[in-house]
Structure formats: C-alpha cells, structure tokens
mmCIF file of C-alpha atoms and ligand atoms in Angstrom:
data_model
loop_
_atom_site.group_PDB
_atom_site.id
_atom_site.type_symbol
_atom_site.label_atom_id
_atom_site.label_comp_id
_atom_site.label_asym_id
_atom_site.label_seq_id
_atom_site.Cartn_x
_atom_site.Cartn_y
_atom_site.Cartn_z
ATOM 1 C CA MET A 1 102.122 228.858 32.874
ATOM 2 C CA ASP A 2 105.647 228.119 31.698
ATOM 3 C CA PHE A 3 106.324 224.587 32.822
ATOM 4 C CA SER A 4 109.872 224.615 31.521
ATOM 5 C CA ALA A 5 110.717 227.370 34.051
ATOM 6 C CA LEU A 6 109.964 225.093 37.024
ATOM 7 C CA PRO A 7 112.979 223.633 38.848
ATOM 8 C CA GLY A 8 114.064 220.172 37.778
ATOM 9 C CA ALA A 9 113.485 217.333 40.234
ATOM 10 C CA ASP A 10 116.773 215.536 39.575
ATOM 11 C CA GLY A 11 118.362 214.303 42.761
ATOM 12 C CA LEU A 12 117.815 212.005 45.688
ATOM 13 C CA TRP A 13 114.354 212.192 47.273
ATOM 14 C CA HIS A 14 114.836 210.551 50.618
ATOM 15 C CA ASN A 15 113.118 210.069 53.964
ATOM 16 C CA LEU A 16 109.937 208.830 52.275
ATOM 17 C CA ARG A 17 107.306 206.324 53.266
ATOM 18 C CA LEU A 18 106.438 204.763 49.941
ATOM 19 C CA MET A 19 102.965 203.428 49.249
ATOM 20 C CA GLN A 20 102.998 200.079 47.451
ATOM 21 C CA THR A 21 100.400 199.065 44.861
ATOM 22 C CA ASP A 22 98.600 196.927 47.471
ATOM 23 C CA GLY A 23 98.246 199.987 49.735
ATOM 24 C CA SER A 24 100.928 198.957 52.235
ATOM 25 C CA VAL A 25 103.704 201.394 53.184
ATOM 26 C CA LEU A 26 107.499 200.946 53.221
ATOM 27 C CA PRO A 27 109.428 203.412 55.453
ATOM 28 C CA GLY A 28 112.979 204.639 54.863
ATOM 29 C CA MET A 29 112.592 204.692 51.100
ATOM 30 C CA CYS A 30 114.049 206.964 48.482
ATOM 31 C CA LEU A 31 113.478 207.812 44.846
ATOM 32 C CA VAL A 32 116.311 208.841 42.558
ATOM 33 C CA VAL A 33 115.456 211.135 39.653
ATOM 34 C CA ARG A 34 117.940 211.539 36.819
ATOM 35 C CA GLU A 35 117.171 213.482 33.654
ATOM 36 C CA GLY A 36 113.555 213.678 34.767
ATOM 37 C CA LYS A 37 113.159 209.916 35.072
ATOM 38 C CA LEU A 38 113.004 207.474 37.955
ATOM 39 C CA ALA A 39 116.486 206.001 38.065
ATOM 40 C CA TRP A 40 116.331 204.072 41.350
ATOM 41 C CA ILE A 41 113.687 203.179 43.954
ATOM 42 C CA GLY A 42 114.554 201.470 47.213
ATOM 43 C CA LEU A 43 115.643 201.549 50.815
ATOM 44 C CA GLU A 44 117.968 204.414 51.586
ATOM 45 C CA ALA A 45 120.099 201.994 53.586
ATOM 46 C CA ILE A 46 121.138 200.209 50.380
ATOM 47 C CA LEU A 47 121.390 203.217 48.066
ATOM 48 C CA PRO A 48 123.959 202.424 45.334
ATOM 49 C CA ILE A 49 127.100 204.490 45.666
ATOM 50 C CA GLU A 50 126.668 206.186 42.279
ATOM 51 C CA HIS A 51 123.584 208.023 43.592
ATOM 52 C CA ALA A 52 125.046 209.045 46.951
ATOM 53 C CA GLU A 53 126.411 212.431 45.879
ATOM 54 C CA LEU A 54 123.244 213.684 44.198
ATOM 55 C CA PRO A 55 121.500 216.811 45.491
ATOM 56 C CA ARG A 56 119.126 215.828 48.284
ATOM 57 C CA HIS A 57 115.450 216.572 48.740
ATOM 58 C CA ASP A 58 114.325 215.662 52.251
ATOM 59 C CA GLY A 59 110.816 214.194 52.167
ATOM 60 C CA GLN A 60 110.542 214.643 55.960
ATOM 61 C CA GLY A 61 108.817 211.310 56.349
ATOM 62 C CA SER A 62 105.976 212.138 54.011
ATOM 63 C CA LEU A 63 103.907 209.506 52.265
ATOM 64 C CA ALA A 64 104.911 209.078 48.606
ATOM 65 C CA THR A 65 102.572 207.825 45.886
ATOM 66 C CA ALA A 66 102.465 207.816 42.129
ATOM 67 C CA GLY A 67 100.979 210.963 40.606
ATOM 68 C CA LEU A 68 97.197 210.855 40.437
ATOM 69 C CA VAL A 69 95.340 210.317 37.163
ATOM 70 C CA ASP A 70 91.976 211.967 36.398
ATOM 71 C CA CYS A 71 90.700 209.832 33.526
ATOM 72 C CA HIS A 72 87.418 211.539 32.582
ATOM 73 C CA THR A 73 86.904 215.298 32.355
ATOM 74 C CA HIS A 74 85.142 217.820 30.168
ATOM 75 C CA LEU A 75 87.396 220.646 31.348
ATOM 76 C CA VAL A 76 87.252 222.974 28.321
ATOM 77 C CA TYR A 77 83.945 224.794 27.796
ATOM 78 C CA GLY A 78 82.326 228.219 27.735
ATOM 79 C CA GLY A 79 80.074 229.596 30.471
ATOM 80 C CA GLN A 80 78.633 227.668 33.402
ATOM 81 C CA ARG A 81 75.230 226.250 34.327
ATOM 82 C CA ALA A 82 74.429 227.328 37.866
ATOM 83 C CA ASN A 83 70.965 228.251 36.541
ATOM 84 C CA GLU A 84 70.237 224.565 35.944
ATOM 85 C CA PHE A 85 71.426 223.723 39.424
ATOM 86 C CA ALA A 86 68.837 226.215 40.648
ATOM 87 C CA MET A 87 66.182 224.763 38.310
ATOM 88 C CA ARG A 88 66.786 221.260 39.599
ATOM 89 C CA LEU A 89 66.298 222.559 43.124
ATOM 90 C CA GLU A 90 62.902 223.877 41.974
ATOM 91 C CA GLY A 91 61.971 220.393 40.784
ATOM 92 C CA ALA A 92 63.183 220.092 37.148
ATOM 93 C CA ASP A 93 65.272 217.024 36.269
ATOM 94 C CA TYR A 94 68.360 216.661 34.058
ATOM 95 C CA GLU A 95 66.543 215.011 31.171
ATOM 96 C CA THR A 96 63.704 217.564 31.139
ATOM 97 C CA ILE A 97 66.185 220.450 31.122
ATOM 98 C CA ALA A 98 68.132 218.795 28.288
ATOM 99 C CA ARG A 99 65.003 218.235 26.202
ATOM 100 C CA SER A 100 63.930 221.860 26.608
ATOM 101 C CA GLY A 101 67.093 223.333 25.086
ATOM 102 C CA GLY A 102 69.186 223.565 28.223
ATOM 103 C CA GLY A 103 71.742 221.039 29.323
ATOM 104 C CA ILE A 104 74.681 220.189 27.074
ATOM 105 C CA VAL A 105 73.324 222.306 24.235
ATOM 106 C CA SER A 106 73.402 225.477 26.319
ATOM 107 C CA THR A 107 77.102 224.884 26.987
ATOM 108 C CA VAL A 108 77.510 224.297 23.249
ATOM 109 C CA ARG A 109 76.129 227.806 22.594
ATOM 110 C CA ALA A 110 78.564 229.342 25.091
ATOM 111 C CA THR A 111 81.502 227.304 23.780
ATOM 112 C CA ARG A 112 80.817 228.249 20.176
ATOM 113 C CA ALA A 113 80.652 231.922 21.174
ATOM 114 C CA ALA A 114 84.029 231.790 22.937
ATOM 115 C CA SER A 115 87.376 232.273 21.198
ATOM 116 C CA GLU A 116 90.174 229.740 21.564
ATOM 117 C CA ASP A 117 91.992 232.083 23.935
ATOM 118 C CA GLU A 118 88.870 232.620 26.030
ATOM 119 C CA LEU A 119 88.358 228.878 26.335
ATOM 120 C CA TYR A 120 91.995 228.487 27.313
ATOM 121 C CA ALA A 121 91.739 231.236 29.931
ATOM 122 C CA SER A 122 88.684 229.671 31.578
ATOM 123 C CA ALA A 123 90.006 226.097 31.492
ATOM 124 C CA ALA A 124 93.526 226.882 32.776
ATOM 125 C CA PRO A 125 92.592 227.584 36.425
ATOM 126 C CA ARG A 126 90.402 224.486 36.457
ATOM 127 C CA LEU A 127 93.331 222.392 35.269
ATOM 128 C CA GLN A 128 95.571 224.091 37.837
ATOM 129 C CA ALA A 129 93.151 223.115 40.614
ATOM 130 C CA LEU A 130 93.394 219.446 39.613
ATOM 131 C CA LEU A 131 97.183 219.635 39.326
ATOM 132 C CA ASP A 132 97.558 221.307 42.725
ATOM 133 C CA GLU A 133 96.038 218.191 44.245
ATOM 134 C CA GLY A 134 98.614 215.892 42.662
ATOM 135 C CA VAL A 135 97.084 215.005 39.299
ATOM 136 C CA CYS A 136 99.882 214.193 36.847
ATOM 137 C CA ALA A 137 97.782 212.922 33.919
ATOM 138 C CA VAL A 138 94.342 214.019 32.839
ATOM 139 C CA GLU A 139 91.891 213.220 30.093
ATOM 140 C CA ILE A 140 89.973 216.105 28.531
ATOM 141 C CA LYS A 141 87.073 215.573 26.121
ATOM 142 C CA SER A 142 85.695 217.760 23.381
ATOM 143 C CA GLY A 143 81.950 217.612 22.801
ATOM 144 C CA TYR A 144 80.784 221.170 23.446
ATOM 145 C CA GLY A 145 81.549 222.376 19.906
ATOM 146 C CA LEU A 146 79.563 219.824 17.866
ATOM 147 C CA ALA A 147 80.795 221.353 14.588
ATOM 148 C CA LEU A 148 84.209 220.852 13.027
ATOM 149 C CA GLU A 149 85.629 224.317 13.723
ATOM 150 C CA HIS A 150 84.374 224.396 17.310
ATOM 151 C CA GLU A 151 85.454 220.855 18.177
ATOM 152 C CA ARG A 152 88.853 221.775 16.691
ATOM 153 C CA LYS A 153 88.954 224.903 18.839
ATOM 154 C CA GLN A 154 88.284 222.855 21.980
ATOM 155 C CA LEU A 155 90.854 220.217 21.098
ATOM 156 C CA ARG A 156 93.504 222.813 20.288
ATOM 157 C CA VAL A 157 92.997 224.239 23.773
ATOM 158 C CA VAL A 158 93.398 220.715 25.180
ATOM 159 C CA ARG A 159 96.744 220.321 23.403
ATOM 160 C CA ARG A 160 97.965 223.774 24.464
ATOM 161 C CA LEU A 161 97.110 223.058 28.093
ATOM 162 C CA GLY A 162 99.113 219.848 28.006
ATOM 163 C CA LEU A 163 102.167 221.598 26.604
ATOM 164 C CA ASP A 164 102.043 224.692 28.815
ATOM 165 C CA TYR A 165 101.368 222.820 32.055
ATOM 166 C CA GLY A 166 103.737 219.930 31.400
ATOM 167 C CA VAL A 167 101.048 217.432 32.272
ATOM 168 C CA THR A 168 100.177 214.327 30.311
ATOM 169 C CA VAL A 169 96.872 215.167 28.654
ATOM 170 C CA ARG A 170 94.853 212.675 26.639
ATOM 171 C CA ALA A 171 92.476 214.357 24.201
ATOM 172 C CA THR A 172 89.233 212.498 23.616
ATOM 173 C CA PHE A 173 86.945 213.412 20.726
ATOM 174 C CA LEU A 174 83.329 213.425 21.946
ATOM 175 C CA GLY A 175 81.661 214.880 18.858
ATOM 176 C CA ALA A 176 78.756 212.501 19.506
ATOM 177 C CA HIS A 177 77.882 214.098 22.844
ATOM 178 C CA ALA A 178 74.569 215.748 21.936
ATOM 179 C CA LEU A 179 72.645 216.668 18.812
ATOM 180 C CA PRO A 180 73.500 220.241 17.777
ATOM 181 C CA PRO A 181 70.452 222.494 17.215
ATOM 182 C CA GLU A 182 71.011 222.723 13.445
ATOM 183 C CA TYR A 183 70.520 218.927 13.212
ATOM 184 C CA THR A 184 67.286 218.674 15.207
ATOM 185 C CA ASP A 185 65.460 215.474 14.171
ATOM 186 C CA ARG A 186 68.378 214.574 11.869
ATOM 187 C CA SER A 187 70.596 212.606 14.143
ATOM 188 C CA GLY A 188 71.644 210.238 11.347
ATOM 189 C CA GLY A 189 72.868 213.207 9.337
ATOM 190 C CA TYR A 190 74.873 214.486 12.290
ATOM 191 C CA ILE A 191 76.519 211.128 12.928
ATOM 192 C CA ASP A 192 77.439 210.968 9.227
ATOM 193 C CA LEU A 193 79.095 214.374 9.636
ATOM 194 C CA VAL A 194 80.965 213.161 12.731
ATOM 195 C CA CYS A 195 82.186 210.035 10.948
ATOM 196 C CA GLU A 196 82.845 211.348 7.474
ATOM 197 C CA GLU A 197 84.229 214.805 8.192
ATOM 198 C CA MET A 198 84.867 215.783 11.786
ATOM 199 C CA LEU A 199 86.678 212.763 13.179
ATOM 200 C CA PRO A 200 88.890 212.072 10.133
ATOM 201 C CA ALA A 201 89.914 215.747 9.897
ATOM 202 C CA LEU A 202 90.691 216.159 13.599
ATOM 203 C CA ALA A 203 92.527 212.838 13.761
ATOM 204 C CA ALA A 204 94.637 213.876 10.761
ATOM 205 C CA GLU A 205 95.548 217.083 12.623
ATOM 206 C CA GLY A 206 96.851 215.015 15.529
ATOM 207 C CA LEU A 207 94.238 216.379 17.912
ATOM 208 C CA VAL A 208 92.636 213.082 18.951
ATOM 209 C CA ASP A 209 93.955 210.295 21.199
ATOM 210 C CA ALA A 210 90.654 208.432 21.739
ATOM 211 C CA VAL A 211 86.988 208.586 20.765
ATOM 212 C CA ASP A 212 83.981 208.672 23.090
ATOM 213 C CA VAL A 213 80.189 208.684 22.542
ATOM 214 C CA PHE A 214 77.282 209.532 24.843
ATOM 215 C CA CYS A 215 75.059 206.487 24.254
ATOM 216 C CA GLU A 216 71.778 207.356 25.944
ATOM 217 C CA ARG A 217 68.116 207.923 25.189
ATOM 218 C CA ILE A 218 68.699 211.708 25.303
ATOM 219 C CA ALA A 219 71.819 211.356 23.146
ATOM 220 C CA PHE A 220 72.819 208.663 20.610
ATOM 221 C CA SER A 221 71.539 205.154 19.906
ATOM 222 C CA LEU A 222 73.459 201.922 19.943
ATOM 223 C CA ALA A 223 73.590 201.833 16.120
ATOM 224 C CA GLU A 224 74.872 205.422 15.971
ATOM 225 C CA THR A 225 77.454 204.628 18.624
ATOM 226 C CA GLU A 226 78.657 201.667 16.587
ATOM 227 C CA GLN A 227 78.994 203.825 13.483
ATOM 228 C CA VAL A 228 81.318 206.156 15.384
ATOM 229 C CA PHE A 229 83.265 203.212 16.831
ATOM 230 C CA ARG A 230 83.760 201.739 13.346
ATOM 231 C CA THR A 231 85.162 205.060 12.143
ATOM 232 C CA ALA A 232 87.473 205.273 15.166
ATOM 233 C CA GLN A 233 88.654 201.732 14.531
ATOM 234 C CA SER A 234 89.379 202.497 10.882
ATOM 235 C CA LEU A 235 91.529 205.431 12.032
ATOM 236 C CA GLY A 236 93.364 203.289 14.588
ATOM 237 C CA LEU A 237 91.939 205.195 17.567
ATOM 238 C CA PRO A 238 90.837 203.517 20.817
ATOM 239 C CA VAL A 239 87.257 204.033 22.011
ATOM 240 C CA LYS A 240 85.531 204.755 25.329
ATOM 241 C CA LEU A 241 81.847 205.116 26.137
ATOM 242 C CA HIS A 242 79.495 207.139 28.333
ATOM 243 C CA ALA A 243 77.457 204.020 29.017
ATOM 244 C CA GLU A 244 74.289 203.187 30.978
ATOM 245 C CA GLN A 245 74.254 206.460 32.952
ATOM 246 C CA LEU A 246 70.504 207.059 32.895
ATOM 247 C CA SER A 247 69.268 203.752 31.446
ATOM 248 C CA ASP A 248 70.589 200.366 30.294
ATOM 249 C CA MET A 249 71.243 200.806 26.567
ATOM 250 C CA ASP A 250 73.477 197.722 26.307
ATOM 251 C CA GLY A 251 76.256 200.116 25.407
ATOM 252 C CA ALA A 252 78.922 198.428 27.517
ATOM 253 C CA ALA A 253 78.645 195.154 25.602
ATOM 254 C CA LEU A 254 78.995 197.052 22.314
ATOM 255 C CA ALA A 255 81.975 199.003 23.638
ATOM 256 C CA ALA A 256 83.606 195.771 24.797
ATOM 257 C CA ARG A 257 83.243 194.346 21.269
ATOM 258 C CA TYR A 258 85.380 197.281 20.142
ATOM 259 C CA ARG A 259 87.889 196.617 22.944
ATOM 260 C CA ALA A 260 86.997 199.905 24.618
ATOM 261 C CA LEU A 261 89.535 201.312 27.072
ATOM 262 C CA SER A 262 86.689 202.145 29.454
ATOM 263 C CA CYS A 263 82.966 202.375 30.025
ATOM 264 C CA ASP A 264 82.093 205.360 32.179
ATOM 265 C CA HIS A 265 79.188 206.194 34.543
ATOM 266 C CA ILE A 266 77.572 202.691 34.265
ATOM 267 C CA GLU A 267 74.956 203.170 37.002
ATOM 268 C CA HIS A 268 72.555 200.938 35.025
ATOM 269 C CA LEU A 269 75.146 198.392 33.819
ATOM 270 C CA SER A 270 73.848 194.814 33.483
ATOM 271 C CA GLN A 271 75.624 191.563 34.360
ATOM 272 C CA GLN A 272 75.946 190.889 30.647
ATOM 273 C CA GLY A 273 77.728 194.236 30.264
ATOM 274 C CA ILE A 274 80.022 193.421 33.187
ATOM 275 C CA ASP A 275 80.953 190.042 31.692
ATOM 276 C CA ALA A 276 81.694 191.624 28.318
ATOM 277 C CA MET A 277 83.874 194.295 29.934
ATOM 278 C CA LYS A 278 85.800 191.693 31.894
ATOM 279 C CA ALA A 279 86.468 189.648 28.771
ATOM 280 C CA ALA A 280 87.656 192.719 26.862
ATOM 281 C CA GLY A 281 89.806 194.184 29.655
ATOM 282 C CA THR A 282 87.648 197.326 29.690
ATOM 283 C CA VAL A 283 87.953 199.536 32.793
ATOM 284 C CA ALA A 284 84.810 200.633 34.688
ATOM 285 C CA VAL A 285 85.078 204.371 35.359
ATOM 286 C CA LEU A 286 82.976 205.472 38.331
ATOM 287 C CA LEU A 287 81.878 209.102 38.514
ATOM 288 C CA PRO A 288 80.439 209.815 41.951
ATOM 289 C CA GLY A 289 80.366 213.590 41.335
ATOM 290 C CA ALA A 290 77.657 213.219 38.669
ATOM 291 C CA TYR A 291 75.807 210.641 40.761
ATOM 292 C CA TYR A 292 75.815 213.046 43.686
ATOM 293 C CA ALA A 293 74.963 216.237 41.767
ATOM 294 C CA LEU A 294 72.028 214.603 39.972
ATOM 295 C CA ARG A 295 70.888 213.085 43.261
ATOM 296 C CA ASP A 296 70.889 209.746 41.500
ATOM 297 C CA THR A 297 69.770 206.808 43.595
ATOM 298 C CA HIS A 298 70.643 203.986 41.222
ATOM 299 C CA LEU A 299 74.033 202.741 42.388
ATOM 300 C CA PRO A 300 76.528 201.308 39.902
ATOM 301 C CA PRO A 301 76.855 197.524 40.396
ATOM 302 C CA ILE A 302 80.030 197.689 42.476
ATOM 303 C CA ALA A 303 79.729 194.257 44.085
ATOM 304 C CA ALA A 304 79.221 192.567 40.713
ATOM 305 C CA LEU A 305 82.116 194.480 39.137
ATOM 306 C CA ARG A 306 84.300 193.453 42.073
ATOM 307 C CA ALA A 307 83.194 189.831 41.849
ATOM 308 C CA ALA A 308 83.916 189.764 38.117
ATOM 309 C CA GLY A 309 87.339 191.348 38.596
ATOM 310 C CA VAL A 310 86.667 194.353 36.364
ATOM 311 C CA PRO A 311 89.209 197.096 37.198
ATOM 312 C CA MET A 312 87.479 200.182 38.620
ATOM 313 C CA ALA A 313 88.700 203.754 38.181
ATOM 314 C CA VAL A 314 87.333 206.915 39.807
ATOM 315 C CA SER A 315 87.288 210.325 38.170
ATOM 316 C CA THR A 316 85.860 213.830 38.563
ATOM 317 C CA ASP A 317 83.860 213.911 35.280
ATOM 318 C CA HIS A 318 84.389 217.651 35.656
ATOM 319 C CA ASN A 319 81.721 219.343 33.516
ATOM 320 C CA PRO A 320 79.428 222.346 33.974
ATOM 321 C CA GLY A 321 76.194 220.354 33.980
ATOM 322 C CA THR A 322 76.438 217.313 36.183
ATOM 323 C CA SER A 323 79.761 217.460 38.006
ATOM 324 C CA PRO A 324 81.334 220.869 38.616
ATOM 325 C CA ALA A 325 83.969 219.110 40.733
ATOM 326 C CA LEU A 326 87.663 219.953 40.786
ATOM 327 C CA SER A 327 88.906 217.594 43.466
ATOM 328 C CA LEU A 328 89.855 214.024 42.642
ATOM 329 C CA LEU A 329 90.415 213.340 46.346
ATOM 330 C CA LEU A 330 86.845 214.399 47.098
ATOM 331 C CA MET A 331 85.707 211.979 44.400
ATOM 332 C CA ALA A 332 87.757 209.260 46.094
ATOM 333 C CA ASN A 333 85.993 210.007 49.357
ATOM 334 C CA MET A 334 82.602 209.931 47.629
ATOM 335 C CA ALA A 335 83.392 206.679 45.814
ATOM 336 C CA CYS A 336 83.991 205.123 49.223
ATOM 337 C CA THR A 337 81.076 206.746 51.023
ATOM 338 C CA LEU A 338 78.457 206.557 48.261
ATOM 339 C CA PHE A 339 79.610 203.501 46.287
ATOM 340 C CA ARG A 340 81.330 201.567 49.107
ATOM 341 C CA LEU A 341 84.663 201.143 47.362
ATOM 342 C CA THR A 342 87.359 199.941 49.749
ATOM 343 C CA VAL A 343 90.434 202.079 50.380
ATOM 344 C CA PRO A 344 92.777 199.901 48.262
ATOM 345 C CA GLU A 345 90.186 199.906 45.465
ATOM 346 C CA VAL A 346 89.818 203.664 45.446
ATOM 347 C CA LEU A 347 93.577 204.287 45.595
ATOM 348 C CA ALA A 348 94.054 202.032 42.560
ATOM 349 C CA GLY A 349 91.062 203.808 41.028
ATOM 350 C CA ILE A 350 92.756 207.225 40.999
ATOM 351 C CA THR A 351 96.154 205.894 39.931
ATOM 352 C CA LEU A 352 96.754 202.560 38.216
ATOM 353 C CA HIS A 353 93.284 201.784 36.896
ATOM 354 C CA ALA A 354 92.722 205.383 35.821
ATOM 355 C CA ALA A 355 95.933 205.107 33.794
ATOM 356 C CA ARG A 356 94.620 201.902 32.240
ATOM 357 C CA ALA A 357 91.387 203.694 31.328
ATOM 358 C CA LEU A 358 93.530 206.084 29.280
ATOM 359 C CA GLY A 359 95.819 203.467 27.768
ATOM 360 C CA ILE A 360 98.846 205.005 29.547
ATOM 361 C CA ALA A 361 99.499 202.389 32.217
ATOM 362 C CA ASP A 362 102.984 201.784 30.808
ATOM 363 C CA THR A 363 104.044 205.286 31.908
ATOM 364 C CA HIS A 364 101.587 206.467 34.597
ATOM 365 C CA GLY A 365 99.688 205.263 37.645
ATOM 366 C CA ALA A 366 102.543 203.468 39.411
ATOM 367 C CA LEU A 367 106.201 204.146 40.206
ATOM 368 C CA HIS A 368 108.590 202.111 38.087
ATOM 369 C CA LEU A 369 112.193 202.554 36.992
ATOM 370 C CA GLY A 370 112.749 204.374 33.745
ATOM 371 C CA ARG A 371 109.431 206.198 33.742
ATOM 372 C CA PRO A 372 109.106 209.980 33.734
ATOM 373 C CA ALA A 373 109.095 211.124 37.372
ATOM 374 C CA ASN A 374 105.477 211.743 38.406
ATOM 375 C CA PHE A 375 104.954 211.435 42.129
ATOM 376 C CA VAL A 376 103.337 213.173 45.074
ATOM 377 C CA LEU A 377 104.575 213.536 48.655
ATOM 378 C CA TRP A 378 101.684 213.834 51.083
ATOM 379 C CA SER A 379 101.653 215.177 54.644
ATOM 380 C CA LEU A 380 99.791 212.079 55.768
ATOM 381 C CA GLN A 381 100.449 209.120 58.012
ATOM 382 C CA GLU A 382 98.663 206.421 56.052
ATOM 383 C CA PRO A 383 97.197 205.916 52.572
ATOM 384 C CA SER A 384 93.605 205.648 53.785
ATOM 385 C CA GLU A 385 93.797 209.341 54.701
ATOM 386 C CA LEU A 386 93.804 210.152 50.987
ATOM 387 C CA ALA A 387 90.169 209.056 50.867
ATOM 388 C CA TYR A 388 89.267 209.936 54.438
ATOM 389 C CA TRP A 389 89.774 213.694 54.591
ATOM 390 C CA PHE A 390 87.710 215.859 52.329
ATOM 391 C CA GLY A 391 88.085 219.540 51.577
ATOM 392 C CA GLN A 392 91.794 219.345 52.412
ATOM 393 C CA ARG A 393 94.840 219.412 50.212
ATOM 394 C CA PRO A 394 97.430 217.462 52.156
ATOM 395 C CA VAL A 395 100.156 217.923 49.509
ATOM 396 C CA HIS A 396 103.752 218.283 50.695
ATOM 397 C CA ALA A 397 105.376 218.286 47.220
ATOM 398 C CA ILE A 398 104.536 217.335 43.646
ATOM 399 C CA VAL A 399 106.960 216.135 41.001
ATOM 400 C CA ARG A 400 105.366 216.215 37.583
ATOM 401 C CA GLN A 401 107.149 215.115 34.437
ATOM 402 C CA GLY A 402 110.494 215.465 36.179
ATOM 403 C CA ARG A 403 109.917 218.961 37.546
ATOM 404 C CA ILE A 404 109.030 220.248 41.007
ATOM 405 C CA ALA A 405 105.523 221.520 40.448
ATOM 406 C CA THR A 406 104.385 222.348 43.962
ATOM 407 C CA SER A 407 102.743 225.773 44.025
HETATM 408 N N1 LIG B 1 77.580 212.657 30.772
HETATM 409 C C1 LIG B 1 77.934 213.562 31.673
HETATM 410 O O1 LIG B 1 77.971 213.393 32.852
HETATM 411 C C2 LIG B 1 78.335 214.765 30.984
HETATM 412 N N2 LIG B 1 78.276 214.372 29.631
HETATM 413 C C3 LIG B 1 77.792 213.169 29.551
HETATM 414 O O2 LIG B 1 77.625 212.603 28.496
HETATM 415 C C4 LIG B 1 77.400 215.897 31.259
HETATM 416 C C5 LIG B 1 77.614 216.995 30.315
HETATM 417 C C6 LIG B 1 76.765 218.205 30.584
HETATM 418 O O3 LIG B 1 75.656 218.137 31.165
HETATM 419 O O4 LIG B 1 77.220 219.293 30.167
HETATM 420 FE FE1 LIG B 2 81.275 212.734 31.248
#
C-alpha cells in the first residue's frame, strides 16, 4: 500500500449532513480541506468567499462523521487459533486451554517463527479491513513475541503499517501479556526482563507509545503489574490495563493510581474501581467481541459506569484467541445489544472516547478546525444506523489523513 499515491482530499466537501457530538444531525453542511487539514466547517449557505472556488466533492446528502477510532487491537501475530474455537465447542474453556500450553502461548510460538515480512503480510489485510470501514486511527499491541527480538519485530511491523497505510497507529508494548515458556514458574524473572531490558530498549528505539499489562490470575499479579507501570512512568510512557476480564484483581484502581489512559475488558470491575477510574479520567474500554466469543455471561457494570460518568469506548480487541473480529461497526452493534449502550454512547465510544483512550483526542475522534482531515461519509439517513445494521459496510467515502482513501 502506497498511501502517498492516493488522491489528496483538498477542496470543498459539500451537500453533507454532519453528525454533531451529541448525535444530532445538521443538513446542508460542508467541510473545507486545505493542505490535508480541516480549514472550515459550516453551512454551505454561509461559505466564506475564499473557499468558493475550490474543487468540489459532492457528498450527495450523505451522513458525515469523524473517522472511527479502534482503540484496542492485537492485529500483528502469526498463525490463527481456529482449533481452540473448535475445542471450546467441545467443552474446553479459555483458561483451561491457556493452562495446557494453548492460548496466547501458542500464538507466541507462531509469531516467533514468522519473519517481520511474514507478520506484515498477514497483518496488512486485517488492517485494511478495519480501514475500509472508516477507521482512521488504530491501536496495535505487541505481546505475542515475549522476548526482546520478537517484541521488536512485532512493533516494527506496527510502525511500518502506520507509515504505509497513512493511518494514525498507536503502538502499545504488551510484553507482560503471558509468561513465555522459557520462564515457566519464574514470572518474577520475566517481569524483571520486561522492566530492565525489553521496555527500556524498545522505548529508546521509538517503538512504544504506551504500555499495557494483562493483570489476571492466568497472567500477571497486581504487584507485577505495578512494577511494569513504574518502569513505564520512569520512561514517560502512559499506561493502560487489561483489567478484571476474568476476575476482579483490583487492577483498575492500581491503573488509576498511575493515571492510566484506559482500563479494558472490565467485566468484573468493582464500584471501587469505577470510582478510581472516574477520579483519574481513565476511559473504560468495552470489548464485546471477546465477551461474545468466550460466551461470557458476566456483564461489565455499564449502569454504574454511566452513573459515575466514566467515559466508555468500544473496540474490536482483534486477536486470534478471543476476538477474531474485524468490524468496529459490528462491535458497536454488539455493545448496544449485549451491553445495552445507548446509540449516543456507542457513537462516542467508537470516536471521541476511543481517541481519549489512546491519548489522541486533540487530533482524532471529532471534527475540529485545524486538525488533519479524517472523516467518513456514510450512505445512511441517521446516526443510529451505524449501530443498527450489521454485516454491512455503508461507506460512501473515506478521507484519511487528508487523502481520499475509499477503496
Ligand atoms: N485479553 C484478550 O482478550 C487478549 N489478550 C488479553 O490479554 C486475548 C489474547 C489471546 O488469547 O491471544
Ligand atoms: Fe486485548
């Protein structure tokens, strides 16, 4: 993919119905793009004269929104795990499979065996699928290498994807995702390696934008999580957490003490965790794909999060084990159907709040003057249709980083 070969989006995008942040729609709107940035937003009827002669792109009455943001993915990995899907159908559960050498560690074997180019080649079409649905910023985690050279290999692929596809990519180091086989029963030793060697080296190479940990009884303890957070803090990197997915580990409260950008999964989040997240401004990232694929029945505490005013984001959590999903709009539908998010909540959850969960809300997740042009025109009548249809791709046009990226 050569992003720089795509046509520029400079010009007057008119005949739009623009979705506002509260979910309402303004007809007769236009967006002016100059040098790849939003230079004017408003009613066509009062378009300033200096923009009147620009080349025109007729939106044909389509619904315009900010580009979507997928704030939690594990998009770069080797192999796939359909065998575990089959095993779960025969009665095995995720934790049992993980403890018997399958699960994350089996993807680690496949990722270690793959070259950088092979990882790139398998991840690229997955990224393209997200982009084709209007995603303009995406987070991609490491965590299937679990050794310096293999985590580096994953993160280099993440950076290359961002450059080649002209999409904002945030690279999150998830070295503390699972215990690699060579450290069996030596989890303290592995966390020392993560903190003393892997994270400092990868951060120095400019490969890391944030740091995540899987804090869980099949992964890392609260104390180990804190050790990683302290290292991240000393390197000036923001943290996030896979928190309370399978059990309440009190991880969210710890993450909030480190001013985490987000706590993700959170099916078993307590009121104490919610209060701590609210006080710290931490975003709750909901991952209905994993909830669905694991046939989880323990709902995240949506009503309590709503009552506390914790911002909620929704993401694919694309990964080969628990969420082989490549549609953020399907996740939006599932967040409504399974978790009972309202339409305005879910629309903010795949735009504004997802951008906050990545620390990029000053450039993504909403349309504002001066920002790089990232927007989607949808062949839809009203915003609720974004969450209502599933299995459709109602895209009319995509402008990503100032270029027309519609395939
Ligand atoms: N939680 C998840 O949902 C993914 N990682 C994590 O910590 C699952 C990763 C996998 O099973 O490969
Ligand atoms: Fe995840």
